[in-house]
XYZ file of C-alpha atoms in Angstrom:
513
model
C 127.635 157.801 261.635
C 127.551 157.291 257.795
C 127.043 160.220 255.523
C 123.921 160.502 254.014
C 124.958 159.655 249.981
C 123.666 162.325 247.328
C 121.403 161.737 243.967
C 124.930 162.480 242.451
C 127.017 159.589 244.657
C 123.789 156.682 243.750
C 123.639 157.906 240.063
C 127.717 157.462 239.736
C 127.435 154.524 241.917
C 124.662 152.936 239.265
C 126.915 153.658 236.466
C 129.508 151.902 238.021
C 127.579 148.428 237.907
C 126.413 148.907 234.939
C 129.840 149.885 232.932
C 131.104 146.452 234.957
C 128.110 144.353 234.080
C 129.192 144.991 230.292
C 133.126 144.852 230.928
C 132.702 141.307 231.848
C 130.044 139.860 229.523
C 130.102 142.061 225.880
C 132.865 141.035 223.773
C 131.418 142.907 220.763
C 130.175 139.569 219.261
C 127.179 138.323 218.280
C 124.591 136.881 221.101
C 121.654 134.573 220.863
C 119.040 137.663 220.431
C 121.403 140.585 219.391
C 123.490 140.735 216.346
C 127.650 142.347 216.475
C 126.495 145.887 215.100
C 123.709 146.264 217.952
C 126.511 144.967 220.576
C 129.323 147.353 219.168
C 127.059 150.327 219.053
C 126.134 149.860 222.402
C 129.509 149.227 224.128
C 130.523 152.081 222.152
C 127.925 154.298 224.388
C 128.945 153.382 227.447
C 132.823 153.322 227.156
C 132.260 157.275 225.860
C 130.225 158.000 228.770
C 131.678 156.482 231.539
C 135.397 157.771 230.224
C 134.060 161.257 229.865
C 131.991 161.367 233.136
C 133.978 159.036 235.127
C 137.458 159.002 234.500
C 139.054 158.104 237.335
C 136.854 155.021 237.857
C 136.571 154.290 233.602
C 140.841 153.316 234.532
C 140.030 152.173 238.011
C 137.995 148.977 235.920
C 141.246 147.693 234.529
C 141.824 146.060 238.230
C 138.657 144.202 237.686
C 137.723 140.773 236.433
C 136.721 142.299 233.485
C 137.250 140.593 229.756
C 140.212 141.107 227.354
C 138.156 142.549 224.857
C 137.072 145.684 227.170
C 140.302 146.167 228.828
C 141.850 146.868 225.436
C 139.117 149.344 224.749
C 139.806 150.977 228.208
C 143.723 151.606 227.350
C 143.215 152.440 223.848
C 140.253 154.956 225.042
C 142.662 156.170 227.628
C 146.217 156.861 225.464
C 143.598 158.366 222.611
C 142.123 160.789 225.071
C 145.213 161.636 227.185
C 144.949 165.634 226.977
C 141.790 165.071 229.727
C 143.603 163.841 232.305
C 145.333 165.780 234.784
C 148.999 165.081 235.553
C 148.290 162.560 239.067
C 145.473 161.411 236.529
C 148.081 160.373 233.548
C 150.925 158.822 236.513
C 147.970 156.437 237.728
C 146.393 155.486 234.259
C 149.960 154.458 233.317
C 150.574 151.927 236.278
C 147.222 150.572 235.608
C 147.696 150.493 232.218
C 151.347 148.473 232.110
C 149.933 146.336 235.029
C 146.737 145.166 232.494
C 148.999 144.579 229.515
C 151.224 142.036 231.567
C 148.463 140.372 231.728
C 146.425 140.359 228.549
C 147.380 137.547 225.860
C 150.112 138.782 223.590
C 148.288 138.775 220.096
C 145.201 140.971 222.146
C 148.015 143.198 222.988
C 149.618 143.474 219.315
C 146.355 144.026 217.981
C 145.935 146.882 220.556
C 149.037 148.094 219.185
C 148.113 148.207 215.816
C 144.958 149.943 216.341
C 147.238 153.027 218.455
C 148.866 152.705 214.685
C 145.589 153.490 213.344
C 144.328 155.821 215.596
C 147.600 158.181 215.068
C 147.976 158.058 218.978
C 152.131 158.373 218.900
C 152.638 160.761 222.065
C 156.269 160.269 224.226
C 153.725 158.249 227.022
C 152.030 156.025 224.797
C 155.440 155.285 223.192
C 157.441 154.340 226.670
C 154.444 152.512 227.539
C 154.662 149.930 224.056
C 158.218 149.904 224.492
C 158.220 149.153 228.453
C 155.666 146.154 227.246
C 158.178 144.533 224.762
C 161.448 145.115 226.674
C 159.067 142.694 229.021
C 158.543 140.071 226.500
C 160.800 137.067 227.285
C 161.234 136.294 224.078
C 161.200 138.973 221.261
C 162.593 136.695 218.558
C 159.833 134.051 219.526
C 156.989 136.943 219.218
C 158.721 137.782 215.727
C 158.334 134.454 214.012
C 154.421 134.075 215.664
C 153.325 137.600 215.510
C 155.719 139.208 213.080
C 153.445 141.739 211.325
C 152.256 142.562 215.262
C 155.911 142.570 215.957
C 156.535 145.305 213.022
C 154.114 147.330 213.423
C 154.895 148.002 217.174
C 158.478 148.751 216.437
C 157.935 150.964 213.484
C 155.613 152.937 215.819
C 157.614 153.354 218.708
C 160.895 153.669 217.068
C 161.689 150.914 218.377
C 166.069 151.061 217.732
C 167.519 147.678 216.709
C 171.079 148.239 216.630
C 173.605 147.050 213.722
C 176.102 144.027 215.201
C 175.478 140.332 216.899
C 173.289 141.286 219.618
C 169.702 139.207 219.477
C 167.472 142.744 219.106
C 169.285 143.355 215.851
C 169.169 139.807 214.252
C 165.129 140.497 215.444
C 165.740 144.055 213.332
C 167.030 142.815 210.563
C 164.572 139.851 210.542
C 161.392 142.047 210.474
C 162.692 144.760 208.217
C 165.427 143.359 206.290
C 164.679 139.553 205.720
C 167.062 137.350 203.188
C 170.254 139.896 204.522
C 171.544 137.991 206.918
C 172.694 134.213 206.058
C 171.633 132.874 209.129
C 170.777 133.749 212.536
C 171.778 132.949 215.659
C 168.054 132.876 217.281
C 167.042 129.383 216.666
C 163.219 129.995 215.874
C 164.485 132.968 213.575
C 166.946 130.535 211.924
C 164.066 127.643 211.548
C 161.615 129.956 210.091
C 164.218 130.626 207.269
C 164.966 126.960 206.896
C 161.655 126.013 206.962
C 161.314 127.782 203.558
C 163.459 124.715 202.074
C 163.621 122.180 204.645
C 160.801 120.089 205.944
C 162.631 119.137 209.269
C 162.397 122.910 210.578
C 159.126 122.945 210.198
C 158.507 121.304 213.876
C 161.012 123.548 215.206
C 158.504 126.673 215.159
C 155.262 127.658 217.009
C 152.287 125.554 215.718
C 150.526 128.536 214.349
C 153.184 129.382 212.194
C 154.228 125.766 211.371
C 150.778 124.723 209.773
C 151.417 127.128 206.872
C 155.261 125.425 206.132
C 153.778 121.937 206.490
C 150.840 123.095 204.177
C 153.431 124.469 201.399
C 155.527 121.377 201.791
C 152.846 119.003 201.372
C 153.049 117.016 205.003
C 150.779 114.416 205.948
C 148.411 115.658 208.539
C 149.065 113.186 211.217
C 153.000 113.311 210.553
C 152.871 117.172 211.279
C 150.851 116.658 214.236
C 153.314 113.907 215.780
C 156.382 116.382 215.084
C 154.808 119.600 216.146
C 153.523 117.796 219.198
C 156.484 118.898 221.599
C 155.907 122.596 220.835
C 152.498 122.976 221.104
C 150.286 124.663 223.980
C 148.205 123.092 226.058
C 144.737 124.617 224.274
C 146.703 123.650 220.707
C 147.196 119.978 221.585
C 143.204 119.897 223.660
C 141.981 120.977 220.104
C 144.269 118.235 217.901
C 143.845 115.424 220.477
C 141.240 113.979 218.116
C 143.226 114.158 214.937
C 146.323 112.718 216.642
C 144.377 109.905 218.612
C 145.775 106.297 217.612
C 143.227 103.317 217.917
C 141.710 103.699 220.833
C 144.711 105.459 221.989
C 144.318 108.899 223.131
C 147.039 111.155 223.607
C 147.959 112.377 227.460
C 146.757 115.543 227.497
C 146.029 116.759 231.583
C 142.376 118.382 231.628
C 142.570 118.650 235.375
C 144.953 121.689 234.506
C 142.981 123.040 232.217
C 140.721 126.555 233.489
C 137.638 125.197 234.673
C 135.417 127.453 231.740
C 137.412 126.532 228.977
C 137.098 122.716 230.206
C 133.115 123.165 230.279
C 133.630 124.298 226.463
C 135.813 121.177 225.568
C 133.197 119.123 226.858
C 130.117 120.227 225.589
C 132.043 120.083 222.286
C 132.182 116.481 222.755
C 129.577 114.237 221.633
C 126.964 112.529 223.992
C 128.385 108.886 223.236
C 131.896 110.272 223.996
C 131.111 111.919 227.273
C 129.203 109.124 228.964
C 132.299 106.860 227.824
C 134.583 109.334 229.434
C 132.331 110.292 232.440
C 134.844 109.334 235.185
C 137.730 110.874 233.668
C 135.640 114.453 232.717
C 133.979 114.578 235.480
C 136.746 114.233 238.133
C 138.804 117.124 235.941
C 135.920 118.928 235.894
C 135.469 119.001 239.981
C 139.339 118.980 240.084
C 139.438 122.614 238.291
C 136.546 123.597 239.978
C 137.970 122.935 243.602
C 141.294 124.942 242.501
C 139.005 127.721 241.434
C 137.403 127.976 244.687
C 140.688 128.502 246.377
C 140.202 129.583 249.980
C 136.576 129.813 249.642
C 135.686 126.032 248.917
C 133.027 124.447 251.314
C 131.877 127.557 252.958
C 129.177 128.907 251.168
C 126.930 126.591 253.315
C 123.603 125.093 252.072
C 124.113 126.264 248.299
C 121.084 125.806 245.607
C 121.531 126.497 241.855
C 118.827 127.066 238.963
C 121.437 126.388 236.009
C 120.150 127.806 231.705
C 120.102 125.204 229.687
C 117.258 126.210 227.491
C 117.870 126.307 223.722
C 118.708 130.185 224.101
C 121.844 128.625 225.735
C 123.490 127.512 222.280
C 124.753 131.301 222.275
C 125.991 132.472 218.675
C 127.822 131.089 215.887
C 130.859 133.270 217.688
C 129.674 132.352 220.911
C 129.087 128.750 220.456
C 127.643 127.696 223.675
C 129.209 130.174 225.825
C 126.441 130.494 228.114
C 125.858 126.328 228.750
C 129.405 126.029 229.673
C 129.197 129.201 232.286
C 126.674 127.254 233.812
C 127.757 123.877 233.564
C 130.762 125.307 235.120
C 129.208 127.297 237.930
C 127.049 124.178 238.458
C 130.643 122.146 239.901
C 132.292 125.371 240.982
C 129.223 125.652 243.407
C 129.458 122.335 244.296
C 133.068 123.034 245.641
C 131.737 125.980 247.446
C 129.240 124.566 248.959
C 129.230 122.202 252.723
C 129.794 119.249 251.827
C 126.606 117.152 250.323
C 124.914 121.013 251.296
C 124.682 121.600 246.750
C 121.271 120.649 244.998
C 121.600 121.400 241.021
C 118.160 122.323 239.418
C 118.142 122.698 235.675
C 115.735 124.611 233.651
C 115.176 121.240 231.549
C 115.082 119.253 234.587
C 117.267 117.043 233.244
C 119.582 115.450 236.163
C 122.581 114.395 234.551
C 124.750 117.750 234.418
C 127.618 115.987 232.046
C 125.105 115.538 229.591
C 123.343 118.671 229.313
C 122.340 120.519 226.422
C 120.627 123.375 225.066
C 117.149 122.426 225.011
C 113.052 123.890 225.348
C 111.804 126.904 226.973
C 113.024 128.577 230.091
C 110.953 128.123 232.494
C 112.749 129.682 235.376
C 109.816 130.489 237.805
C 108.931 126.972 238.273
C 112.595 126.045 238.563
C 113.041 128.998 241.322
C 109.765 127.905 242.960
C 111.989 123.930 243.096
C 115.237 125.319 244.099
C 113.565 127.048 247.221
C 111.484 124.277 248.639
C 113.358 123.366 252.027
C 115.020 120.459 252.170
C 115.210 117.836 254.762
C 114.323 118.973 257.857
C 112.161 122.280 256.740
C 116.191 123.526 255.683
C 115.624 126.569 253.259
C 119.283 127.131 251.456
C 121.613 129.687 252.996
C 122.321 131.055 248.934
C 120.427 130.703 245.929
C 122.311 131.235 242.417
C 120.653 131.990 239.811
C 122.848 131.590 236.377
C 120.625 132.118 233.435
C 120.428 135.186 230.279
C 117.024 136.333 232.171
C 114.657 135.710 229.204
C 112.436 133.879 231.476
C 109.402 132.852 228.964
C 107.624 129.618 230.246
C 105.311 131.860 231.795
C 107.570 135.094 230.958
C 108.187 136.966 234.471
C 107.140 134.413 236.458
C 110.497 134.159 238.322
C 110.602 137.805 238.871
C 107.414 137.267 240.662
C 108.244 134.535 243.015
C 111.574 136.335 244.072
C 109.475 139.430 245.245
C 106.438 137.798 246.516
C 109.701 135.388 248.486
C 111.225 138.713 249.152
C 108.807 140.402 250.717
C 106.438 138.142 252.503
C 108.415 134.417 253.245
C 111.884 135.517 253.543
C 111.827 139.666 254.872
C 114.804 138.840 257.077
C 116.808 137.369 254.528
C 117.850 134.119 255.829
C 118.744 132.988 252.048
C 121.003 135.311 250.072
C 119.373 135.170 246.326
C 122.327 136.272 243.390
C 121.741 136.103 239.882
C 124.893 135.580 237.352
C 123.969 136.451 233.561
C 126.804 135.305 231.276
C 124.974 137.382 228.103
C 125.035 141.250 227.230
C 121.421 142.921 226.581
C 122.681 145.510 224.044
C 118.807 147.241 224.145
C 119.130 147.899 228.144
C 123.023 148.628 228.417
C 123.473 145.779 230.670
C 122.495 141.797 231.492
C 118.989 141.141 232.077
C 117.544 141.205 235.190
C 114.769 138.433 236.749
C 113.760 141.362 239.266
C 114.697 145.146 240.545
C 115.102 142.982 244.295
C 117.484 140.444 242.980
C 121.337 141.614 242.504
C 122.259 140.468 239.129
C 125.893 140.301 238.070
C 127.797 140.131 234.580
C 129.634 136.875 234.396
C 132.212 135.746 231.292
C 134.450 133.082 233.513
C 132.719 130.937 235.945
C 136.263 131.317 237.861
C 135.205 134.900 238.842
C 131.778 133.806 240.558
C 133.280 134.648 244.361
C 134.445 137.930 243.084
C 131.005 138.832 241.172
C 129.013 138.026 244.494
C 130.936 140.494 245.919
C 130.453 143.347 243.663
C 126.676 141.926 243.717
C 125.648 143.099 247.060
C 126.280 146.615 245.832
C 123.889 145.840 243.536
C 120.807 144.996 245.806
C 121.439 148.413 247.892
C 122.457 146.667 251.087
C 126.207 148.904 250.497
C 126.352 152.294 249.452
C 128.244 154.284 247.073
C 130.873 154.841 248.972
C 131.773 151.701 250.470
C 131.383 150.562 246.286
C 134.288 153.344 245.431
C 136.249 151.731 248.519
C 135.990 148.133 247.390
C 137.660 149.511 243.858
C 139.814 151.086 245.703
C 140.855 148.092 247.374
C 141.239 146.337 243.963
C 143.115 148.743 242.297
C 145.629 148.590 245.570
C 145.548 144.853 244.941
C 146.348 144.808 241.371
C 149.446 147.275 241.406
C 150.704 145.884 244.956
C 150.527 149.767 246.566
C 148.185 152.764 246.331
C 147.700 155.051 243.138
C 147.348 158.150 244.967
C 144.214 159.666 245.187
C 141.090 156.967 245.267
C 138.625 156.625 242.761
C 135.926 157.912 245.156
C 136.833 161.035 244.643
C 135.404 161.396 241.694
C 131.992 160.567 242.796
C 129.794 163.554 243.028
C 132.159 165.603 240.822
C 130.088 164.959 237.531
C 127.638 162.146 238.824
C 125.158 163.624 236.834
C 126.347 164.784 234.487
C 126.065 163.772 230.805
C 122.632 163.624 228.534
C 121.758 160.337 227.275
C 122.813 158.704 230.118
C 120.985 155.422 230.370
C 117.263 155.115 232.015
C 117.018 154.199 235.408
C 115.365 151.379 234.967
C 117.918 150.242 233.401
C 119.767 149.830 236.280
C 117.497 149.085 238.795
């Protein structure tokens, strides 16, 4: 028999999805309809609240999809604030901690480093934890040349020792903090950055980053410093000079099959319309390629799938955003294609254009008519076994018209909830503390990555009330076991009804409704 869940366990449990909701989308940059200061003041809010009223869980969220940008904030909030946590506390925050920083890029994590600098955080924990990170690295000397003033800072903080003699962590040493000493080095990337000074031919030797500034100072003909540096460069550096080092109508062989099936959707809405109906066998077959690969385990068994895909002109995003939420959906558009039976997928567009390789950010957004299309049965009086919903929720063409057909389809045509109705918002409200929602019946999600739609379905259903709290606390309990490959003691449950309500200014109801 379940136990019945207090005002304390829903409150916490509402918190929850809404700290996630803006983990995944807010970056902290500027959207369509908010500017940067709105969004930082906001996620500034929440990550104080949640931390102080929720620890356990506020560290529990590093085992979640969320974005780079909000992990960081999540370790530096939890090293600043270390005197709060109990001892079992501390132990568990550092697994999670050292188990998120393996994973975040290494520039996010020297810039995290630099603002511990900043912060005066320079405890004996926070210190083993920077140096357990870059005794990790498998490269120090490499991080040196492409992050160096990361690199320094770190090991001027931690006291990081770089003993005298031949060994490669003192050549690094002497490198950061005592450059022109040596001669020469026995590192090769340290030696070719101090060649590279004098002689053109190192230049090509380093990581392209770094090597644009030499071939700059030297003088090099574009295209002759692309050809060179071509061997070294990674696979998102040679996607964004493919143009430049194009010959004829040659293009260079880069794979976008390989390429994460998000960051492909950017690359080709970058591209111009001429270029992508040229190209539309080769871009579209990398595009369902990634998108099979990201459905993994789960591809073709989402049934009878339907889709109402944003591409009004609120779509463009920012200028720091630049189309952000088009590619989402242009993503989720062949990701749900994989998911779906096979020829089960029907695409509907807010433009109602057909032609999904050649959308763009265009009109209104007239999502109750396209929700009213997306639910008409299909052959054989077949209603769809899930409708997705990927849009920023400013439905305007009437405005809350789609909120009304979802409730009035809620309540009176579907009450036994033959189709499952999700909707994925890839933009951060910074008024309401969360995405926008089409309507208080319809579980709406935070999305950033396409990739993580399966995942965000999941953590929907807590959403529309159908789980409770604590089934929600044992699903991040199961994540958290996931991410560090064991349990961290006690479970984040625990926490719930221990300050659930506590905490004035916490955000409206409605707000997560």
């Amino acid at each position: 028999m379940n136990t019945p869940e207090s005002p304390a366990d829903l409150v916490a449990a509402e918190d929850l999805l809404l700290f996630v909701n803006a983990a995944i989308t807010a970056t902290g940059q500027r959207e369509f309809r908010s500017g940067a200061i709105s969004q930082h003041l906001s996620l500034d809010f929440l990550h104080t609240y949640v931390r102080v009223n929720y620890r356990r869980v506020y560290a529990a969220c590093l085992a979640l999809d969320i974005n780079d940008h909000n992990a960081a904030r999540i370790v530096l909030g939890l090293l600043e604030t270390a005197g709060e946590a109990s001892t079992e506390e501390r132990r568990a925050e550092g697994r999670l901690i050292a188990a998120r920083l393996a994973l975040l890029p290494p520039q996010r994590v020297y810039r995290l480093f630099g603002e511990v600098r900043r912060a005066g955080i320079n405890n004996r924990r926070t210190r083993a934890i920077l140096r357990d990170w870059l005794a990790a690295r498998p490269d120090l000397g490499h991080d040196a040349v492409k992050y160096r003033s990361g690199v320094k800072t770190a090991a001027r903080h931690v006291h990081l020792r770089c003993p005298e003699g031949p060994a490669r962590m003192a050549e690094v040493g002497a490198f950061l903090f005592r450059p022109g000493k040596l001669p020469r080095y026995g590192h090769p990337l340290l030696d070719a950055w101090r060649r590279a000074h004098y002689e053109q031919g190192a230049v090509a030797e380093l990581p392209f980053s770094v090597a644009e500034g030499f071939a700059a100072r030297h003088g090099m003909k574009r295209a002759v410093f692309l050809e060179r540096a071509a061997p070294r460069m990674t696979r998102l550096e040679r996607l964004r000079t493919q143009e430049q080092r194009a010959v004829g109508d040659r293009r260079p062989d880069v794979d976008l099959a390989v390429m994460p099936l998000t960051r492909l959707a950017l690359y080709v809405l970058a591209l111009p319309f001429a270029q992508r109906a040229a190209r539309r066998a080769e871009l579209t077959g990398a595009l369902r390629t990634a998108a099979r690969r990201a459905a993994g385990g789960h591809a073709g068994s989402w049934g009878r799938v339907h889709a109402v895909l944003d591409d009004s002109f609120s779509s463009s995003g920012s200028g720091q955003k630049r189309r952000r939420p088009l590619a989402v959906a242009l993503a989720c558009h062949y990701l749900l294609e994989a998911l779906a039976a096979p020829g089960a997928y029907r695409a509907v567009w807010t433009s109602g254009r057909g032609d999904a390789l050649l959308v763009r950010p265009w009109g209104p957004t007239p999502l109750g008519m396209r929700v009213l299309d997306a639910l008409e049965p299909g052959p054989g009086g077949a209603v769809p076994d899930r409708l997705v919903i990927v849009s920023d929720g400013w439905d305007n063409a009437p405005a809350g018209l789609a909120g009304e057909v979802l409730r009035v389809w809620r309540r009176r045509l579907d009450p036994g909830r033959r189709t499952a109705v999700v909707h994925v918002n890839p933009v951060y409200d910074s008024e309401g503390f969360d995405v926008r929602r089409l309507a208080a019946g319809v579980p709406t999600a935070g999305i950033r990555d396409a990739e993580d739609l399966p995942a965000l379905v999941e953590i929907a259903r807590f959403a529309e009330g159908r789980a409770g709290a604590a089934e929600l606390h044992a699903y991040l309990d199961r994540r958290v076991a996931r991410f560090l490959g064991a349990g961290v003691g006690a479970g984040v449950g625990a926490e719930v009804g221990d300050r659930g309500a506590v905490g004035d200014g916490r955000p409206g109801r409605e707000a997560v409704s």
